[in-house]
PDB file of C-alpha atoms in Angstrom:
ATOM      1  CA  UNK A   1      10.652   5.842 -37.277  1.00 68.00           C
ATOM      2  CA  UNK A   2       8.787   2.413 -37.883  1.00 85.00           C
ATOM      3  CA  UNK A   3       6.257   1.443 -35.853  1.00 88.00           C
ATOM      4  CA  UNK A   4       8.571  -0.981 -33.420  1.00 87.00           C
ATOM      5  CA  UNK A   5      10.484   1.784 -32.571  1.00 88.00           C
ATOM      6  CA  UNK A   6       7.397   3.450 -31.376  1.00 89.00           C
ATOM      7  CA  UNK A   7       6.206   1.241 -29.445  1.00 92.00           C
ATOM      8  CA  UNK A   8       9.839   0.197 -27.788  1.00 92.00           C
ATOM      9  CA  UNK A   9      10.209   3.722 -27.191  1.00 93.00           C
ATOM     10  CA  UNK A  10       6.740   4.227 -25.259  1.00 94.00           C
ATOM     11  CA  UNK A  11       7.051   0.982 -23.546  1.00 94.00           C
ATOM     12  CA  UNK A  12      10.093   2.282 -22.597  1.00 95.00           C
ATOM     13  CA  UNK A  13       8.736   5.575 -20.678  1.00 96.00           C
ATOM     14  CA  UNK A  14       5.948   3.828 -19.310  1.00 96.00           C
ATOM     15  CA  UNK A  15       8.174   0.823 -17.452  1.00 95.00           C
ATOM     16  CA  UNK A  16       9.536   2.654 -13.885  1.00 96.00           C
ATOM     17  CA  UNK A  17       5.742   3.642 -13.336  1.00 97.00           C
ATOM     18  CA  UNK A  18       4.878  -0.484 -13.292  1.00 96.00           C
ATOM     19  CA  UNK A  19       7.665  -0.920 -10.720  1.00 97.00           C
ATOM     20  CA  UNK A  20       6.519   2.321  -8.651  1.00 97.00           C
ATOM     21  CA  UNK A  21       2.803   1.181  -8.805  1.00 97.00           C
ATOM     22  CA  UNK A  22       3.580  -2.123  -7.707  1.00 96.00           C
ATOM     23  CA  UNK A  23       5.755  -0.866  -4.533  1.00 96.00           C
ATOM     24  CA  UNK A  24       3.256   1.461  -3.788  1.00 96.00           C
ATOM     25  CA  UNK A  25       0.868  -1.193  -3.435  1.00 94.00           C
ATOM     26  CA  UNK A  26       2.712  -4.171  -2.038  1.00 95.00           C
ATOM     27  CA  UNK A  27       5.437  -1.933   0.279  1.00 96.00           C
ATOM     28  CA  UNK A  28       5.869  -5.741   2.781  1.00 95.00           C
ATOM     29  CA  UNK A  29       6.068  -7.431  -0.160  1.00 95.00           C
ATOM     30  CA  UNK A  30       9.054  -5.064  -1.194  1.00 96.00           C
ATOM     31  CA  UNK A  31      10.722  -5.185   2.540  1.00 96.00           C
ATOM     32  CA  UNK A  32      10.414  -8.541   3.047  1.00 94.00           C
ATOM     33  CA  UNK A  33      11.990  -9.568  -0.600  1.00 95.00           C
ATOM     34  CA  UNK A  34      15.027  -7.362  -0.215  1.00 94.00           C
ATOM     35  CA  UNK A  35      15.165  -8.670   3.472  1.00 92.00           C
ATOM     36  CA  UNK A  36      17.373  -8.003   6.699  1.00 91.00           C
ATOM     37  CA  UNK A  37      20.199  -6.166   5.862  1.00 91.00           C
ATOM     38  CA  UNK A  38      18.831  -4.740   3.061  1.00 94.00           C
ATOM     39  CA  UNK A  39      17.602  -1.165   2.842  1.00 95.00           C
ATOM     40  CA  UNK A  40      14.467  -0.889   0.825  1.00 96.00           C
ATOM     41  CA  UNK A  41      14.357   2.452   0.202  1.00 97.00           C
ATOM     42  CA  UNK A  42      17.914   2.522  -1.344  1.00 97.00           C
ATOM     43  CA  UNK A  43      17.368  -0.514  -3.210  1.00 97.00           C
ATOM     44  CA  UNK A  44      14.371   0.903  -5.221  1.00 97.00           C
ATOM     45  CA  UNK A  45      16.686   3.991  -5.825  1.00 97.00           C
ATOM     46  CA  UNK A  46      19.314   1.700  -7.517  1.00 97.00           C
ATOM     47  CA  UNK A  47      16.710  -0.214  -9.806  1.00 97.00           C
ATOM     48  CA  UNK A  48      14.597   2.901 -10.131  1.00 97.00           C
ATOM     49  CA  UNK A  49      17.914   4.666 -11.749  1.00 97.00           C
ATOM     50  CA  UNK A  50      18.638   1.708 -14.158  1.00 97.00           C
ATOM     51  CA  UNK A  51      14.413   2.510 -15.003  1.00 97.00           C
ATOM     52  CA  UNK A  52      15.832   6.463 -15.601  1.00 95.00           C
ATOM     53  CA  UNK A  53      18.329   5.445 -17.818  1.00 96.00           C
ATOM     54  CA  UNK A  54      16.140   3.442 -19.780  1.00 96.00           C
ATOM     55  CA  UNK A  55      14.016   5.984 -20.597  1.00 95.00           C
ATOM     56  CA  UNK A  56      16.527   9.127 -21.525  1.00 93.00           C
ATOM     57  CA  UNK A  57      17.880   6.251 -23.418  1.00 95.00           C
ATOM     58  CA  UNK A  58      14.798   5.318 -25.182  1.00 95.00           C
ATOM     59  CA  UNK A  59      13.626   9.489 -25.504  1.00 93.00           C
ATOM     60  CA  UNK A  60      17.420  10.186 -27.083  1.00 93.00           C
ATOM     61  CA  UNK A  61      16.798   7.314 -29.402  1.00 94.00           C
ATOM     62  CA  UNK A  62      13.771   9.614 -31.300  1.00 94.00           C
ATOM     63  CA  UNK A  63      14.974  13.193 -30.275  1.00 92.00           C
ATOM     64  CA  UNK A  64      16.652  15.808 -32.930  1.00 93.00           C
ATOM     65  CA  UNK A  65      18.932  17.284 -30.512  1.00 90.00           C
ATOM     66  CA  UNK A  66      19.148  21.189 -31.107  1.00 92.00           C
ATOM     67  CA  UNK A  67      19.954  24.274 -29.510  1.00 93.00           C
ATOM     68  CA  UNK A  68      16.894  24.981 -27.650  1.00 91.00           C
ATOM     69  CA  UNK A  69      14.963  28.078 -27.428  1.00 93.00           C
ATOM     70  CA  UNK A  70      16.065  29.622 -24.016  1.00 94.00           C
ATOM     71  CA  UNK A  71      12.553  28.904 -22.049  1.00 94.00           C
ATOM     72  CA  UNK A  72      13.232  25.479 -22.915  1.00 94.00           C
ATOM     73  CA  UNK A  73      16.253  25.937 -21.187  1.00 95.00           C
ATOM     74  CA  UNK A  74      13.951  27.940 -18.346  1.00 96.00           C
ATOM     75  CA  UNK A  75      11.888  25.532 -17.789  1.00 96.00           C
ATOM     76  CA  UNK A  76      14.714  22.713 -17.489  1.00 96.00           C
ATOM     77  CA  UNK A  77      16.477  24.525 -15.048  1.00 97.00           C
ATOM     78  CA  UNK A  78      13.693  25.380 -12.734  1.00 97.00           C
ATOM     79  CA  UNK A  79      12.217  21.396 -12.866  1.00 97.00           C
ATOM     80  CA  UNK A  80      15.414  20.489 -11.841  1.00 97.00           C
ATOM     81  CA  UNK A  81      16.087  22.947  -9.023  1.00 97.00           C
ATOM     82  CA  UNK A  82      12.722  21.646  -7.601  1.00 97.00           C
ATOM     83  CA  UNK A  83      13.812  17.885  -7.808  1.00 96.00           C
ATOM     84  CA  UNK A  84      17.307  18.622  -6.161  1.00 96.00           C
ATOM     85  CA  UNK A  85      15.413  20.860  -3.403  1.00 96.00           C
ATOM     86  CA  UNK A  86      12.773  17.837  -2.979  1.00 96.00           C
ATOM     87  CA  UNK A  87      15.898  15.683  -2.785  1.00 95.00           C
ATOM     88  CA  UNK A  88      17.667  17.456  -0.582  1.00 95.00           C
ATOM     89  CA  UNK A  89      14.904  18.003   2.195  1.00 95.00           C
ATOM     90  CA  UNK A  90      13.921  14.651   2.280  1.00 94.00           C
ATOM     91  CA  UNK A  91      16.947  12.345   1.443  1.00 94.00           C
ATOM     92  CA  UNK A  92      16.673   9.253  -0.110  1.00 94.00           C
ATOM     93  CA  UNK A  93      14.316   7.291   2.431  1.00 94.00           C
ATOM     94  CA  UNK A  94      11.607  10.462   1.727  1.00 93.00           C
ATOM     95  CA  UNK A  95      12.113  10.370  -2.108  1.00 94.00           C
ATOM     96  CA  UNK A  96      11.928   6.803  -2.432  1.00 96.00           C
ATOM     97  CA  UNK A  97       8.982   5.616  -0.561  1.00 95.00           C
ATOM     98  CA  UNK A  98      10.299   5.038   3.032  1.00 93.00           C
ATOM     99  CA  UNK A  99       7.561   5.694   4.166  1.00 93.00           C
ATOM    100  CA  UNK A 100       5.788   3.007   2.814  1.00 94.00           C
ATOM    101  CA  UNK A 101       8.789   0.759   3.740  1.00 94.00           C
ATOM    102  CA  UNK A 102       7.859   1.988   7.405  1.00 92.00           C
ATOM    103  CA  UNK A 103      10.510   4.382   8.460  1.00 92.00           C
ATOM    104  CA  UNK A 104       9.805   7.504   9.919  1.00 89.00           C
ATOM    105  CA  UNK A 105      10.258  10.760   7.973  1.00 89.00           C
ATOM    106  CA  UNK A 106       9.692  13.702   9.635  1.00 90.00           C
ATOM    107  CA  UNK A 107       7.401  15.709   7.977  1.00 90.00           C
ATOM    108  CA  UNK A 108       9.044  19.012   5.510  1.00 91.00           C
ATOM    109  CA  UNK A 109       7.140  22.164   5.591  1.00 91.00           C
ATOM    110  CA  UNK A 110      10.477  24.407   3.978  1.00 92.00           C
ATOM    111  CA  UNK A 111       9.820  25.681   0.539  1.00 94.00           C
ATOM    112  CA  UNK A 112       9.382  23.799  -2.336  1.00 94.00           C
ATOM    113  CA  UNK A 113       6.423  21.934   0.368  1.00 93.00           C
ATOM    114  CA  UNK A 114       3.639  24.296   1.472  1.00 88.00           C
ATOM    115  CA  UNK A 115       4.363  26.052  -1.798  1.00 93.00           C
ATOM    116  CA  UNK A 116       3.785  23.124  -4.619  1.00 94.00           C
ATOM    117  CA  UNK A 117       1.585  20.552  -4.501  1.00 93.00           C
ATOM    118  CA  UNK A 118       3.579  17.680  -5.585  1.00 95.00           C
ATOM    119  CA  UNK A 119       7.118  19.302  -5.829  1.00 96.00           C
ATOM    120  CA  UNK A 120       9.279  15.838  -7.442  1.00 95.00           C
ATOM    121  CA  UNK A 121       6.126  15.582  -9.936  1.00 97.00           C
ATOM    122  CA  UNK A 122       5.903  19.084 -11.213  1.00 96.00           C
ATOM    123  CA  UNK A 123       9.626  20.168 -11.303  1.00 97.00           C
ATOM    124  CA  UNK A 124      10.226  16.174 -13.380  1.00 97.00           C
ATOM    125  CA  UNK A 125       6.838  17.256 -15.440  1.00 97.00           C
ATOM    126  CA  UNK A 126       8.349  20.959 -15.969  1.00 97.00           C
ATOM    127  CA  UNK A 127      12.034  19.452 -17.665  1.00 97.00           C
ATOM    128  CA  UNK A 128      10.093  17.027 -19.706  1.00 96.00           C
ATOM    129  CA  UNK A 129       8.198  19.538 -21.329  1.00 96.00           C
ATOM    130  CA  UNK A 130      11.536  21.503 -21.266  1.00 96.00           C
ATOM    131  CA  UNK A 131      12.759  18.412 -23.949  1.00 95.00           C
ATOM    132  CA  UNK A 132       9.100  18.622 -26.247  1.00 95.00           C
ATOM    133  CA  UNK A 133      11.889  21.038 -28.667  1.00 93.00           C
ATOM    134  CA  UNK A 134      13.711  17.869 -28.865  1.00 95.00           C
ATOM    135  CA  UNK A 135      11.652  14.765 -28.384  1.00 95.00           C
ATOM    136  CA  UNK A 136       8.199  13.952 -30.068  1.00 95.00           C
ATOM    137  CA  UNK A 137       4.911  15.164 -28.337  1.00 95.00           C
ATOM    138  CA  UNK A 138       3.532  11.674 -27.809  1.00 95.00           C
ATOM    139  CA  UNK A 139       6.986  10.673 -25.184  1.00 95.00           C
ATOM    140  CA  UNK A 140       6.675  13.252 -23.285  1.00 96.00           C
ATOM    141  CA  UNK A 141       3.025  13.066 -22.863  1.00 97.00           C
ATOM    142  CA  UNK A 142       3.149   9.303 -22.016  1.00 96.00           C
ATOM    143  CA  UNK A 143       5.763  10.315 -19.402  1.00 97.00           C
ATOM    144  CA  UNK A 144       3.356  13.134 -17.817  1.00 97.00           C
ATOM    145  CA  UNK A 145       0.330  10.895 -17.803  1.00 97.00           C
ATOM    146  CA  UNK A 146       2.979   8.249 -15.553  1.00 97.00           C
ATOM    147  CA  UNK A 147       3.684  11.451 -13.032  1.00 97.00           C
ATOM    148  CA  UNK A 148      -0.333  11.698 -12.999  1.00 97.00           C
ATOM    149  CA  UNK A 149      -1.402   8.568 -12.409  1.00 97.00           C
ATOM    150  CA  UNK A 150       1.256   8.623  -9.508  1.00 97.00           C
ATOM    151  CA  UNK A 151       0.543  11.274  -7.898  1.00 96.00           C
ATOM    152  CA  UNK A 152      -3.412  10.539  -8.112  1.00 96.00           C
ATOM    153  CA  UNK A 153      -1.903   6.917  -6.466  1.00 95.00           C
ATOM    154  CA  UNK A 154       0.190   8.442  -3.608  1.00 94.00           C
ATOM    155  CA  UNK A 155      -2.456  11.305  -3.089  1.00 93.00           C
ATOM    156  CA  UNK A 156      -5.087   7.695  -2.192  1.00 89.00           C
ATOM    157  CA  UNK A 157      -2.527   6.474   0.510  1.00 85.00           C
ATOM    158  CA  UNK A 158      -3.925   4.216   3.151  1.00 83.00           C
ATOM    159  CA  UNK A 159      -1.425   4.140   6.174  1.00 84.00           C
ATOM    160  CA  UNK A 160      -2.227   1.259   7.563  1.00 83.00           C
ATOM    161  CA  UNK A 161      -1.017  -0.648   4.870  1.00 83.00           C
ATOM    162  CA  UNK A 162       2.742   0.441   5.469  1.00 86.00           C
ATOM    163  CA  UNK A 163       4.825  -2.342   5.565  1.00 85.00           C
ATOM    164  CA  UNK A 164       6.481  -2.950   9.250  1.00 86.00           C
ATOM    165  CA  UNK A 165      10.678  -3.028   8.528  1.00 74.00           C
ATOM    166  CA  UNK A 166      12.120  -6.235   8.719  1.00 67.00           C
ATOM    167  CA  UNK A 167      14.664  -5.417  12.228  1.00 61.00           C
TER     168      UNK A 167
END
Protein backbone atom coordinates (compact mmCIF):
# COMPACT_ATOMS: atom_id res chain seq x y z
CA UNK A 1 0.00 0.00 0.00
CA UNK A 2 1.30 3.43 -0.92
CA UNK A 3 1.73 6.46 1.29
CA UNK A 4 -1.15 8.28 -0.41
CA UNK A 5 -3.52 5.42 0.39
CA UNK A 6 -2.36 5.32 4.01
CA UNK A 7 -2.96 9.06 4.37
CA UNK A 8 -6.38 8.87 2.69
CA UNK A 9 -7.50 6.01 4.93
CA UNK A 10 -6.21 7.81 8.03
CA UNK A 11 -8.09 10.99 7.10
CA UNK A 12 -11.27 9.01 6.44
CA UNK A 13 -10.97 7.29 9.81
CA UNK A 14 -10.64 10.53 11.81
CA UNK A 15 -12.98 12.68 9.68
CA UNK A 16 -16.18 12.10 11.69
CA UNK A 17 -14.53 13.21 14.92
CA UNK A 18 -14.02 16.75 13.62
CA UNK A 19 -17.75 16.85 12.81
CA UNK A 20 -18.67 15.58 16.30
CA UNK A 21 -16.28 18.08 17.88
CA UNK A 22 -17.81 21.00 16.00
CA UNK A 23 -21.36 20.02 16.92
CA UNK A 24 -20.47 19.37 20.55
CA UNK A 25 -18.58 22.65 20.84
CA UNK A 26 -21.08 24.80 18.90
CA UNK A 27 -24.54 23.27 19.40
CA UNK A 28 -26.43 26.53 18.89
CA UNK A 29 -24.74 27.11 15.54
CA UNK A 30 -25.85 23.62 14.45
CA UNK A 31 -29.44 24.16 15.63
CA UNK A 32 -29.51 27.50 13.80
CA UNK A 33 -28.00 25.98 10.65
CA UNK A 34 -30.59 23.19 10.65
CA UNK A 35 -33.35 25.77 10.99
CA UNK A 36 -36.98 25.48 12.03
CA UNK A 37 -38.69 22.24 11.22
CA UNK A 38 -35.45 20.24 11.02
CA UNK A 39 -34.53 18.00 13.93
CA UNK A 40 -30.82 18.69 14.59
CA UNK A 41 -30.30 15.22 16.09
CA UNK A 42 -31.83 13.54 13.07
CA UNK A 43 -29.73 15.65 10.68
CA UNK A 44 -26.63 14.82 12.72
CA UNK A 45 -27.55 11.12 12.51
CA UNK A 46 -27.91 11.32 8.73
CA UNK A 47 -24.52 12.97 8.27
CA UNK A 48 -22.92 10.65 10.84
CA UNK A 49 -24.17 7.61 8.94
CA UNK A 50 -22.62 8.94 5.74
CA UNK A 51 -19.33 9.59 7.55
CA UNK A 52 -19.45 6.07 9.05
CA UNK A 53 -19.88 4.64 5.56
CA UNK A 54 -16.73 6.51 4.49
CA UNK A 55 -14.90 5.18 7.56
CA UNK A 56 -15.96 1.59 6.91
CA UNK A 57 -15.20 1.85 3.22
CA UNK A 58 -11.73 3.11 3.96
CA UNK A 59 -11.09 0.24 6.37
CA UNK A 60 -12.35 -2.27 3.83
CA UNK A 61 -9.87 -0.87 1.32
CA UNK A 62 -6.96 -1.96 3.55
CA UNK A 63 -8.52 -5.05 5.16
CA UNK A 64 -7.46 -8.62 4.57
CA UNK A 65 -10.67 -10.55 5.03
CA UNK A 66 -10.32 -14.05 6.42
CA UNK A 67 -12.12 -16.28 8.88
CA UNK A 68 -11.82 -14.53 12.27
CA UNK A 69 -10.70 -16.21 15.47
CA UNK A 70 -13.55 -16.92 17.92
CA UNK A 71 -12.50 -14.13 20.29
CA UNK A 72 -12.87 -11.54 17.50
CA UNK A 73 -16.44 -12.70 16.95
CA UNK A 74 -17.15 -12.48 20.69
CA UNK A 75 -15.63 -8.98 20.98
CA UNK A 76 -17.56 -7.77 17.94
CA UNK A 77 -20.89 -9.18 19.12
CA UNK A 78 -20.42 -7.81 22.63
CA UNK A 79 -19.54 -4.38 21.24
CA UNK A 80 -22.53 -4.34 18.92
CA UNK A 81 -24.81 -5.51 21.75
CA UNK A 82 -23.71 -2.52 23.85
CA UNK A 83 -24.26 -0.14 20.92
CA UNK A 84 -27.71 -1.62 20.26
CA UNK A 85 -28.71 -1.30 23.94
CA UNK A 86 -27.55 2.32 24.11
CA UNK A 87 -29.49 3.25 20.98
CA UNK A 88 -32.52 1.29 22.19
CA UNK A 89 -32.53 3.17 25.51
CA UNK A 90 -31.57 6.65 24.32
CA UNK A 91 -33.11 6.72 20.87
CA UNK A 92 -31.83 8.89 18.08
CA UNK A 93 -32.08 12.16 20.01
CA UNK A 94 -30.26 10.80 23.05
CA UNK A 95 -27.54 9.21 20.95
CA UNK A 96 -27.02 12.19 18.64
CA UNK A 97 -26.50 15.07 21.10
CA UNK A 98 -30.16 15.85 21.76
CA UNK A 99 -29.31 17.30 25.17
CA UNK A 100 -26.72 19.59 23.58
CA UNK A 101 -29.34 20.72 21.06
CA UNK A 102 -31.77 21.75 23.81
CA UNK A 103 -33.91 18.61 23.97
CA UNK A 104 -35.11 17.14 27.24
CA UNK A 105 -33.65 13.63 27.29
CA UNK A 106 -34.52 11.55 30.37
CA UNK A 107 -31.65 10.20 32.45
CA UNK A 108 -31.18 6.45 31.92
CA UNK A 109 -29.90 4.06 34.60
CA UNK A 110 -30.87 0.73 33.02
CA UNK A 111 -28.07 -1.61 31.87
CA UNK A 112 -25.56 -0.86 30.42
CA UNK A 113 -25.79 2.62 31.97
CA UNK A 114 -24.83 2.61 35.62
CA UNK A 115 -22.66 -0.46 35.04
CA UNK A 116 -20.32 0.63 32.26
CA UNK A 117 -19.00 4.18 31.87
CA UNK A 118 -19.59 5.43 28.31
CA UNK A 119 -21.15 2.15 27.10
CA UNK A 120 -21.60 3.27 23.50
CA UNK A 121 -17.93 4.15 23.16
CA UNK A 122 -16.89 0.98 24.99
CA UNK A 123 -19.04 -1.03 22.58
CA UNK A 124 -17.53 0.72 19.59
CA UNK A 125 -14.00 0.17 20.87
CA UNK A 126 -14.67 -3.54 21.48
CA UNK A 127 -16.01 -3.88 17.93
CA UNK A 128 -12.93 -2.12 16.57
CA UNK A 129 -10.59 -4.34 18.55
CA UNK A 130 -12.34 -7.31 16.96
CA UNK A 131 -11.42 -5.88 13.55
CA UNK A 132 -7.70 -6.12 14.32
CA UNK A 133 -7.78 -9.61 12.82
CA UNK A 134 -8.41 -7.93 9.43
CA UNK A 135 -7.35 -4.29 9.57
CA UNK A 136 -3.84 -2.92 10.20
CA UNK A 137 -3.29 -1.70 13.75
CA UNK A 138 -2.60 1.96 12.92
CA UNK A 139 -6.13 2.53 11.53
CA UNK A 140 -7.86 0.84 14.45
CA UNK A 141 -5.64 2.80 16.83
CA UNK A 142 -6.55 6.11 15.15
CA UNK A 143 -10.26 5.30 15.32
CA UNK A 144 -10.01 4.35 19.00
CA UNK A 145 -8.10 7.59 19.70
CA UNK A 146 -11.05 9.44 18.18
CA UNK A 147 -13.41 7.74 20.63
CA UNK A 148 -11.08 8.44 23.57
CA UNK A 149 -11.01 12.10 22.53
CA UNK A 150 -14.82 12.20 22.40
CA UNK A 151 -15.09 10.55 25.84
CA UNK A 152 -12.83 13.28 27.20
CA UNK A 153 -14.67 16.07 25.37
CA UNK A 154 -18.10 14.92 26.49
CA UNK A 155 -16.90 14.55 30.09
CA UNK A 156 -16.16 18.30 30.15
CA UNK A 157 -19.69 19.36 29.21
CA UNK A 158 -20.80 22.82 30.29
CA UNK A 159 -24.62 22.77 30.57
CA UNK A 160 -24.72 26.54 30.01
CA UNK A 161 -23.36 25.97 26.49
CA UNK A 162 -26.39 23.96 25.38
CA UNK A 163 -28.45 25.24 22.49
CA UNK A 164 -31.86 26.83 22.77
CA UNK A 165 -34.29 24.97 20.52
CA UNK A 166 -35.88 26.84 17.62
CA UNK A 167 -39.60 26.45 18.26
